PDB file of C-alpha atoms in Angstrom:
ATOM      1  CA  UNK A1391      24.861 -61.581  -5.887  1.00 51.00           C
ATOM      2  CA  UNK A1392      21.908 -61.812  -8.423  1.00 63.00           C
ATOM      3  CA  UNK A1393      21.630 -58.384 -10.485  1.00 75.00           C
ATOM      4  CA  UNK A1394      18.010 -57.570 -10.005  1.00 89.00           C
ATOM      5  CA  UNK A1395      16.540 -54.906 -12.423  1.00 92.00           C
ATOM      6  CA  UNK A1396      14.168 -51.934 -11.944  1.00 96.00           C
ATOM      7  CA  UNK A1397      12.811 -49.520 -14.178  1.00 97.00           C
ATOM      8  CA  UNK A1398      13.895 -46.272 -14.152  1.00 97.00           C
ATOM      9  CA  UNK A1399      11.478 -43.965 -12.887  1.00 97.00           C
ATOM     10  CA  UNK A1400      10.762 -42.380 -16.762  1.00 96.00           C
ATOM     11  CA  UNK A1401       9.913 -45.847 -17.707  1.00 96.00           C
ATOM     12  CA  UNK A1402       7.075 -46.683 -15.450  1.00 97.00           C
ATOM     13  CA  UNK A1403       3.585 -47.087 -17.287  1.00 97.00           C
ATOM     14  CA  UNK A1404       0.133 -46.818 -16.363  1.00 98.00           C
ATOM     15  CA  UNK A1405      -1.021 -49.861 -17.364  1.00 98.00           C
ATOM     16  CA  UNK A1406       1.891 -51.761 -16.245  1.00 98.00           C
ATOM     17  CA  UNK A1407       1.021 -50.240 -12.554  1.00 98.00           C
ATOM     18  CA  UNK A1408      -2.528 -50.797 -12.906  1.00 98.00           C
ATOM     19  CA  UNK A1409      -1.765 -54.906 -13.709  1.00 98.00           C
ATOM     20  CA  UNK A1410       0.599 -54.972 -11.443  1.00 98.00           C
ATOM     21  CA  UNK A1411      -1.885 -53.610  -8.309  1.00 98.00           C
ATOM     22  CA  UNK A1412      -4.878 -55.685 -10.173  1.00 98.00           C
ATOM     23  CA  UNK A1413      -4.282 -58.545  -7.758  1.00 97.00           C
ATOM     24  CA  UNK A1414      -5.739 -59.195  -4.215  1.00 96.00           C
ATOM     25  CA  UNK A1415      -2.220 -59.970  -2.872  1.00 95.00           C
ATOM     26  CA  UNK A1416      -0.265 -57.801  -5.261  1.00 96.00           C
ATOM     27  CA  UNK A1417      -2.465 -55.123  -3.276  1.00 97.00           C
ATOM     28  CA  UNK A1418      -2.074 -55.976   0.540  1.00 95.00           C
ATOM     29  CA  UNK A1419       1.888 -56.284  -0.226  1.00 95.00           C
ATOM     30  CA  UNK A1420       1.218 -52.508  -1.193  1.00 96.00           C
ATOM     31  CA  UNK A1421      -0.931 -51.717   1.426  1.00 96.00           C
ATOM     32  CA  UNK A1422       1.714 -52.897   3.607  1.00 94.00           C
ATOM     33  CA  UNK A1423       4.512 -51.173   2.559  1.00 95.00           C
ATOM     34  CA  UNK A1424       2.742 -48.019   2.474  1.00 95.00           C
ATOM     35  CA  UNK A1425       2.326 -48.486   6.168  1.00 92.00           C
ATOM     36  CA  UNK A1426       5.728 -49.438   7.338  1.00 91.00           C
ATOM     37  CA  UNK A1427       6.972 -46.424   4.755  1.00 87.00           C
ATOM     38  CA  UNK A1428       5.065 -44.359   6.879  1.00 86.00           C
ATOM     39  CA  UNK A1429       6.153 -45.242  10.339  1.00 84.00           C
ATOM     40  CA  UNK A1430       9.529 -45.556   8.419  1.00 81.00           C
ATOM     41  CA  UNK A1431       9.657 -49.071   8.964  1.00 82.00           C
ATOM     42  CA  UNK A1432      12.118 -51.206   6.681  1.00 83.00           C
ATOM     43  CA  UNK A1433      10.736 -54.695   5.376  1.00 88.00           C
ATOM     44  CA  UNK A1434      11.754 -57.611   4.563  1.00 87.00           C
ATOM     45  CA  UNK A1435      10.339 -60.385   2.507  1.00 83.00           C
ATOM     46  CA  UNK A1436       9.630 -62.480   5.250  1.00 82.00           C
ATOM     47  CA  UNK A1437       7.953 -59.796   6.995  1.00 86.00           C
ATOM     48  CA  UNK A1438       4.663 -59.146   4.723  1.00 86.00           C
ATOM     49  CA  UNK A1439       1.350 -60.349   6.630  1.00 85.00           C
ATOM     50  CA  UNK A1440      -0.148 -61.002   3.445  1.00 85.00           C
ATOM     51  CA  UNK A1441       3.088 -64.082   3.291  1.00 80.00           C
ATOM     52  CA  UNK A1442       1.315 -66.256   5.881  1.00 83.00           C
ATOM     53  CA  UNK A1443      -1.493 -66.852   3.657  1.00 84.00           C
ATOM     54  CA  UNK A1444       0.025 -67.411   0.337  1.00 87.00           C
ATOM     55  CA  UNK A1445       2.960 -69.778  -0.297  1.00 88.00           C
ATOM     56  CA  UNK A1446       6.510 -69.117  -0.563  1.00 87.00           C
ATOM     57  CA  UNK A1447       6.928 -69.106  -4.286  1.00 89.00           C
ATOM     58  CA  UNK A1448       3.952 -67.301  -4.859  1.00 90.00           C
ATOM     59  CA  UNK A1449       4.741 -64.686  -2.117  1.00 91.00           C
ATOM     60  CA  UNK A1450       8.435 -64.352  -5.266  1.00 91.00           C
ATOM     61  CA  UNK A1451       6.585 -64.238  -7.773  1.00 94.00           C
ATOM     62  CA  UNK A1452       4.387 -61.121  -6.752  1.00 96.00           C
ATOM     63  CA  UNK A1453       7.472 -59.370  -5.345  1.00 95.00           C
ATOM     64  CA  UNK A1454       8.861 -59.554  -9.117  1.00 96.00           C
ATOM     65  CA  UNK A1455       5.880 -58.420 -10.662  1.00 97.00           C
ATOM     66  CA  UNK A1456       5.847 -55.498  -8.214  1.00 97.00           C
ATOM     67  CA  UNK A1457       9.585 -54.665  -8.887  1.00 97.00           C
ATOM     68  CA  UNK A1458       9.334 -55.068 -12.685  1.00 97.00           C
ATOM     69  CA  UNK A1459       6.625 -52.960 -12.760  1.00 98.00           C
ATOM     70  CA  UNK A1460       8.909 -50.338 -11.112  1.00 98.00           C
ATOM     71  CA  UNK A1461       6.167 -50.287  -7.629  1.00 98.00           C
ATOM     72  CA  UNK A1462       9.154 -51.579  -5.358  1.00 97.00           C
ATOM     73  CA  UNK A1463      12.567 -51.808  -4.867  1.00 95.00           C
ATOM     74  CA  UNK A1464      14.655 -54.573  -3.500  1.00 94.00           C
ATOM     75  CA  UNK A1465      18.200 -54.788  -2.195  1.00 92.00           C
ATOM     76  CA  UNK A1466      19.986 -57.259  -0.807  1.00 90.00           C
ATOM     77  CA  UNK A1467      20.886 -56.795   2.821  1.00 87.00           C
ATOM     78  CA  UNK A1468      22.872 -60.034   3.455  1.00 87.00           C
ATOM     79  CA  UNK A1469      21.060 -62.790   3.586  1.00 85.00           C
ATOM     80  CA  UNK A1470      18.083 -60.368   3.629  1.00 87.00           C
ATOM     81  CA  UNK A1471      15.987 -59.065   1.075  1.00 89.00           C
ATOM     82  CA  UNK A1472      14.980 -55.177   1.721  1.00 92.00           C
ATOM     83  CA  UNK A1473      11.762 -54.008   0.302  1.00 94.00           C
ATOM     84  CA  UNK A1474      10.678 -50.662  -0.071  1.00 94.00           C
ATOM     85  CA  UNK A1475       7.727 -48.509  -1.942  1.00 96.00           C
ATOM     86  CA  UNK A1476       9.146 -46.646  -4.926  1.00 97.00           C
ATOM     87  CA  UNK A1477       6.188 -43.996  -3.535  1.00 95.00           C
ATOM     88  CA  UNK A1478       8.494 -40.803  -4.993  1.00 96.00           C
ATOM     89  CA  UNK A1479       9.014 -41.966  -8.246  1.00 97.00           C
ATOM     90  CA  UNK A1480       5.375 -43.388  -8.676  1.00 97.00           C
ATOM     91  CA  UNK A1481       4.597 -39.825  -6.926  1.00 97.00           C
ATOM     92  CA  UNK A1482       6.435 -37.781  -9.189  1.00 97.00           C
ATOM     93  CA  UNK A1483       5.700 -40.007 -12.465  1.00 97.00           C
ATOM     94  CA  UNK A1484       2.023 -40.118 -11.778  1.00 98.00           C
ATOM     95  CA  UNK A1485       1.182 -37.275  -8.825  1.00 97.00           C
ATOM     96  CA  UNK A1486      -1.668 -38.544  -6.049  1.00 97.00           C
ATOM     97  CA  UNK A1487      -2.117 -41.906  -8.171  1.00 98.00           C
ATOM     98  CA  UNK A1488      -1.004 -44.624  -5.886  1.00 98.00           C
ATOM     99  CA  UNK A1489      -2.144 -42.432  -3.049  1.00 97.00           C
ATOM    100  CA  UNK A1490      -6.078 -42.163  -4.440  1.00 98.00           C
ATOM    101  CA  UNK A1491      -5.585 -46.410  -5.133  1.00 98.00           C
ATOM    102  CA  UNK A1492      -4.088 -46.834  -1.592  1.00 97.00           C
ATOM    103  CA  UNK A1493      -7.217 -44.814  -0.261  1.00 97.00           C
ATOM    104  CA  UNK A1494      -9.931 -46.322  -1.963  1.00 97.00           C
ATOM    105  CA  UNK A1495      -7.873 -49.908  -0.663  1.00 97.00           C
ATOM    106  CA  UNK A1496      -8.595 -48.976   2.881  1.00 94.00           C
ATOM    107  CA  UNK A1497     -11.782 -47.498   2.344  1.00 89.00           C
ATOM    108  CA  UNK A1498     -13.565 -50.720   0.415  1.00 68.00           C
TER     109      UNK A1498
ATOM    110  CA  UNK B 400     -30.426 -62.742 -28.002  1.00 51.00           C
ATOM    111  CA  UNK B 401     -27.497 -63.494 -25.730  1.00 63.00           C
ATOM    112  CA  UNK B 402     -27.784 -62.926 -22.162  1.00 75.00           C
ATOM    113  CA  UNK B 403     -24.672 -60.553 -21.142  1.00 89.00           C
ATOM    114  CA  UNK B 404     -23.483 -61.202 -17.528  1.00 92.00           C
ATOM    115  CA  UNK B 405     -22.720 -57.295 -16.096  1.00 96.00           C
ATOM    116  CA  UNK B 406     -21.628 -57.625 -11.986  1.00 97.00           C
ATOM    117  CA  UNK B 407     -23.984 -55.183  -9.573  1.00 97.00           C
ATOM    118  CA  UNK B 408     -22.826 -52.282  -8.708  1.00 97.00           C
ATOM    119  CA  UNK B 409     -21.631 -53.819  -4.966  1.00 96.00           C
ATOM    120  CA  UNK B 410     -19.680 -56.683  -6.564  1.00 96.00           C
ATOM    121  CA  UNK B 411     -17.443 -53.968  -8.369  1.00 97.00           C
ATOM    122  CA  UNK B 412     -13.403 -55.281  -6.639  1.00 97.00           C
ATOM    123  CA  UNK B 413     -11.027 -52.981  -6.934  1.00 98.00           C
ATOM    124  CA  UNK B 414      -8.164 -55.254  -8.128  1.00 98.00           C
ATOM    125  CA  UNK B 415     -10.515 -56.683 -10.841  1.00 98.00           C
ATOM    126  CA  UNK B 416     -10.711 -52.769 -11.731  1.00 98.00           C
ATOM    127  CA  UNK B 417      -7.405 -52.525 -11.474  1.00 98.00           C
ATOM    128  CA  UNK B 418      -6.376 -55.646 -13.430  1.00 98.00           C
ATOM    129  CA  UNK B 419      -9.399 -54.428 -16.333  1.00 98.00           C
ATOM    130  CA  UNK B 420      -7.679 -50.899 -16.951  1.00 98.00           C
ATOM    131  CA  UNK B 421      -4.233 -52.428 -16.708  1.00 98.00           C
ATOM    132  CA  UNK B 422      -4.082 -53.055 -20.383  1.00 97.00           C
ATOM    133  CA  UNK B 423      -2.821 -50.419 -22.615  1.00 96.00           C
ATOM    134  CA  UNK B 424      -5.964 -51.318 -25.178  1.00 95.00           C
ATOM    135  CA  UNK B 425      -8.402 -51.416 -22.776  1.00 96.00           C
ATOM    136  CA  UNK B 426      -7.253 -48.401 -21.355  1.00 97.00           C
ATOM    137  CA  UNK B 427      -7.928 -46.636 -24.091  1.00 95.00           C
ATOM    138  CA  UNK B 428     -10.848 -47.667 -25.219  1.00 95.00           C
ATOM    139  CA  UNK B 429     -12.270 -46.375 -21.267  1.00 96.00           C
ATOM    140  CA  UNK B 430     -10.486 -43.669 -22.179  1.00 96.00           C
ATOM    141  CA  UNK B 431     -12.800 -43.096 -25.709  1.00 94.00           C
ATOM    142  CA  UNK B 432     -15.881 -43.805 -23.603  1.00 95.00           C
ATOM    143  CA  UNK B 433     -15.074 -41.319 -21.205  1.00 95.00           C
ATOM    144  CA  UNK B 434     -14.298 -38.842 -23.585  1.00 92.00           C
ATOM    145  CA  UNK B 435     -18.269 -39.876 -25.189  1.00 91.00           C
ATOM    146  CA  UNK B 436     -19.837 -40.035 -22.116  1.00 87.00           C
ATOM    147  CA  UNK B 437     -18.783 -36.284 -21.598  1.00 85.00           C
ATOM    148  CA  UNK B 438     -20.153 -35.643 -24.907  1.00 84.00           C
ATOM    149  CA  UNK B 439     -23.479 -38.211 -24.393  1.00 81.00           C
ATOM    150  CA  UNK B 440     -22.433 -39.394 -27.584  1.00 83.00           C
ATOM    151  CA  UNK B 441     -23.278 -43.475 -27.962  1.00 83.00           C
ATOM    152  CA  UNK B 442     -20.585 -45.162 -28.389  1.00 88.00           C
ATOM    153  CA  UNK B 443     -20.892 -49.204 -30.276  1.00 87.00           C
ATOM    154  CA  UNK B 444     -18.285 -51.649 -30.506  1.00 83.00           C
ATOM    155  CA  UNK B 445     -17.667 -50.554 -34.330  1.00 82.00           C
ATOM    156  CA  UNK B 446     -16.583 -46.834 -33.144  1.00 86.00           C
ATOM    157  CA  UNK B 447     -13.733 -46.764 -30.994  1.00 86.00           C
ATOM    158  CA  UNK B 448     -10.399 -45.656 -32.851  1.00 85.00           C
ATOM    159  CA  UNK B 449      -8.392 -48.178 -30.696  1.00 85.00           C
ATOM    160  CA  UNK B 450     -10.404 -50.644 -33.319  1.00 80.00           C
ATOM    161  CA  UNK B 451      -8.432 -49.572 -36.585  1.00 83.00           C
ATOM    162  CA  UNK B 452      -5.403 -51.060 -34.726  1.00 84.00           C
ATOM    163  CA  UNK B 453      -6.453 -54.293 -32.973  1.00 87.00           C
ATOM    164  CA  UNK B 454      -8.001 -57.508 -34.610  1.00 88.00           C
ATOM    165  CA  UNK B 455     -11.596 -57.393 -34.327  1.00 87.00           C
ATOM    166  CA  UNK B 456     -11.431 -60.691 -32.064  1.00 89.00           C
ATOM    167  CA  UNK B 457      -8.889 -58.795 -30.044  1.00 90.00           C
ATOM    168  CA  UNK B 458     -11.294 -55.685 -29.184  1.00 91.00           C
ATOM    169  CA  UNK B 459     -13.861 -58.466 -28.262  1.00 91.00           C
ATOM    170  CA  UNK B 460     -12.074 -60.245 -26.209  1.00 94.00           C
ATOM    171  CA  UNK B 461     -11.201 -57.051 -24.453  1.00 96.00           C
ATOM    172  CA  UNK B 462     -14.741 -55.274 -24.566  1.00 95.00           C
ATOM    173  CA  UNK B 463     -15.551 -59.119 -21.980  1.00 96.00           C
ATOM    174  CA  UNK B 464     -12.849 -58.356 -19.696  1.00 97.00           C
ATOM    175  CA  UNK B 465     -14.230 -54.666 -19.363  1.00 97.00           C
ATOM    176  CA  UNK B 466     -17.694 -55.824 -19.154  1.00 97.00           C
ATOM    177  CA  UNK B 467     -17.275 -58.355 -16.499  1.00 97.00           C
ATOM    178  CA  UNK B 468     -14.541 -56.446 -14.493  1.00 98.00           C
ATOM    179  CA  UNK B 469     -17.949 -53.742 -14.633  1.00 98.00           C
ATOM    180  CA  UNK B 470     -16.466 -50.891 -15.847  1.00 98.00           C
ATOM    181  CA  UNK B 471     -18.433 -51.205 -19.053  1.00 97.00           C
ATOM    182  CA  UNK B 472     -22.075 -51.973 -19.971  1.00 95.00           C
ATOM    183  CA  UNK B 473     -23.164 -53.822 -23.242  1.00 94.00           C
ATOM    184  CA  UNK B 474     -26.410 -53.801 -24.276  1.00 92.00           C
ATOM    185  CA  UNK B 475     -27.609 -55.056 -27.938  1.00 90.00           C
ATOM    186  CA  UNK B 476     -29.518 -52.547 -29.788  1.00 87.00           C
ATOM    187  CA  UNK B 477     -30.488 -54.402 -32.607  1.00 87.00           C
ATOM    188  CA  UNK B 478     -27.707 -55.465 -34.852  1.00 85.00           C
ATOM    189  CA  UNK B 479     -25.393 -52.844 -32.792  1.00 87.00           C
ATOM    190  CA  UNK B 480     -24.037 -53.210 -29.401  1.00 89.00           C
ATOM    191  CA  UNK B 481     -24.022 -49.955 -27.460  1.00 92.00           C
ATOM    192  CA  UNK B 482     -21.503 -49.981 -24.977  1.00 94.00           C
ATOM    193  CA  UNK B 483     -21.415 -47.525 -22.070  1.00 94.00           C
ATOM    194  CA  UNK B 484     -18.935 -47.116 -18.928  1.00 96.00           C
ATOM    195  CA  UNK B 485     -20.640 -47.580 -15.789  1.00 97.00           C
ATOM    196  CA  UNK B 486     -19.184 -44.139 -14.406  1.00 95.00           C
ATOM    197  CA  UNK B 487     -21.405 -43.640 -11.812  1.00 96.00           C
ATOM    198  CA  UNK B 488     -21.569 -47.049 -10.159  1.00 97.00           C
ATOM    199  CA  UNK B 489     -17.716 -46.568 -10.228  1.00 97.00           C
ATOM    200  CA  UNK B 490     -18.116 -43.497  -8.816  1.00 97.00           C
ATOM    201  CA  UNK B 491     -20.206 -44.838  -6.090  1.00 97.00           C
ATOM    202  CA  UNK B 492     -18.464 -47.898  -5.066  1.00 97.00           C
ATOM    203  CA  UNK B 493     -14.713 -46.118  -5.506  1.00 98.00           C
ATOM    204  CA  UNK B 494     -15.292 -42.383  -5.521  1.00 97.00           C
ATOM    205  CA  UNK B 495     -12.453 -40.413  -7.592  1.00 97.00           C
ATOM    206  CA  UNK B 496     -10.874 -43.526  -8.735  1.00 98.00           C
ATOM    207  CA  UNK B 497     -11.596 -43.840 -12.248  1.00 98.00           C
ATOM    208  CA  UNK B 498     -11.359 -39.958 -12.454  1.00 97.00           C
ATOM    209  CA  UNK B 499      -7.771 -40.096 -11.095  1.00 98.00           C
ATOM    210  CA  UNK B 500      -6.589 -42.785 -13.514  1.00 98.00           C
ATOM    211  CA  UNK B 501      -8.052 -40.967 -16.650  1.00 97.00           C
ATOM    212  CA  UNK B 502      -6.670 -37.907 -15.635  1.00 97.00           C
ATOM    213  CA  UNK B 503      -3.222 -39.642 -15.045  1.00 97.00           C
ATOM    214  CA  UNK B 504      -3.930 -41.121 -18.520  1.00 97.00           C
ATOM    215  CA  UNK B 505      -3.976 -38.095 -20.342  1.00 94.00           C
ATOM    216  CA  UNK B 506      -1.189 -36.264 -18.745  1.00 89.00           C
ATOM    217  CA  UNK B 507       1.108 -39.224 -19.607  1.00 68.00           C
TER     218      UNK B 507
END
């Protein structure tokens, strides 16, 4: 099983969050699972709206820049990839900052 | 005298705002202009400390992506370029949002 790394919650950076949610689809992805986290929901790669528009490989690419920027987690689930929002680190690192962006998101 | 391209106030996008500030030199430098702003001290590209660090091509390059992203305006005041953040179409078009990220900035 490939080893797939995340920052620990001490490492995550500002600007390294901002770049990673400064892109359209980098967003929605967000958006999303900020919605299923809420009706406690578990995701899957294949599962993101946002995936029908975008291809495949572009869909990976924006799941790694989320994870290596510490915004989600994934674990392998068999032949499943598990997504979730790291919202209590990225809560507790930077109180009410994802939640103002997440706002502002639904409100534009 | 060059014609500077700044995007109105409605064509402000939140992951171009996003992507802008998600630069650790660019987020200081908003960070500097905030800090004048409060102050209504002018600010031109010579004065930011975040300049004794970079290459001078470097800050330029960066003062663009702030000024078309529209978190910054430049205008040319003689042989000087004043530059000014656009906090109150910001605050308009995303209310809070800069505010939070600042804040978050200087509590990291």
């Amino acid at each position: 099983m490939r080893f797939l790394v995340h920052p620990s919650r001490e490492d995550l950076s500002l600007p390294t969050i901002l770049y990673a949610l400064g892109d359209p689809v980098r967003l929605q992805m967000v958006a999303e699972l900020a919605q299923a986290s809420e009706s406690e929901e578990k995701m899957a790669c294949h599962d993101f709206l946002v995936g029908e528009a975008v291809a495949k490989s572009t869909l990976s690419f924006h799941f790694k820049a989320l994870r290596e920027a510490g915004l989600v987690r994934m674990v392998p689930q068999g032949r499943r990839m598990q997504v979730t929002l790291r919202r209590e680190d990225l809560e507790i690192r930077f109180p009410g900052l994802l939640e103002k962006i997440l706002l502002t998101y639904q409100q534009k």
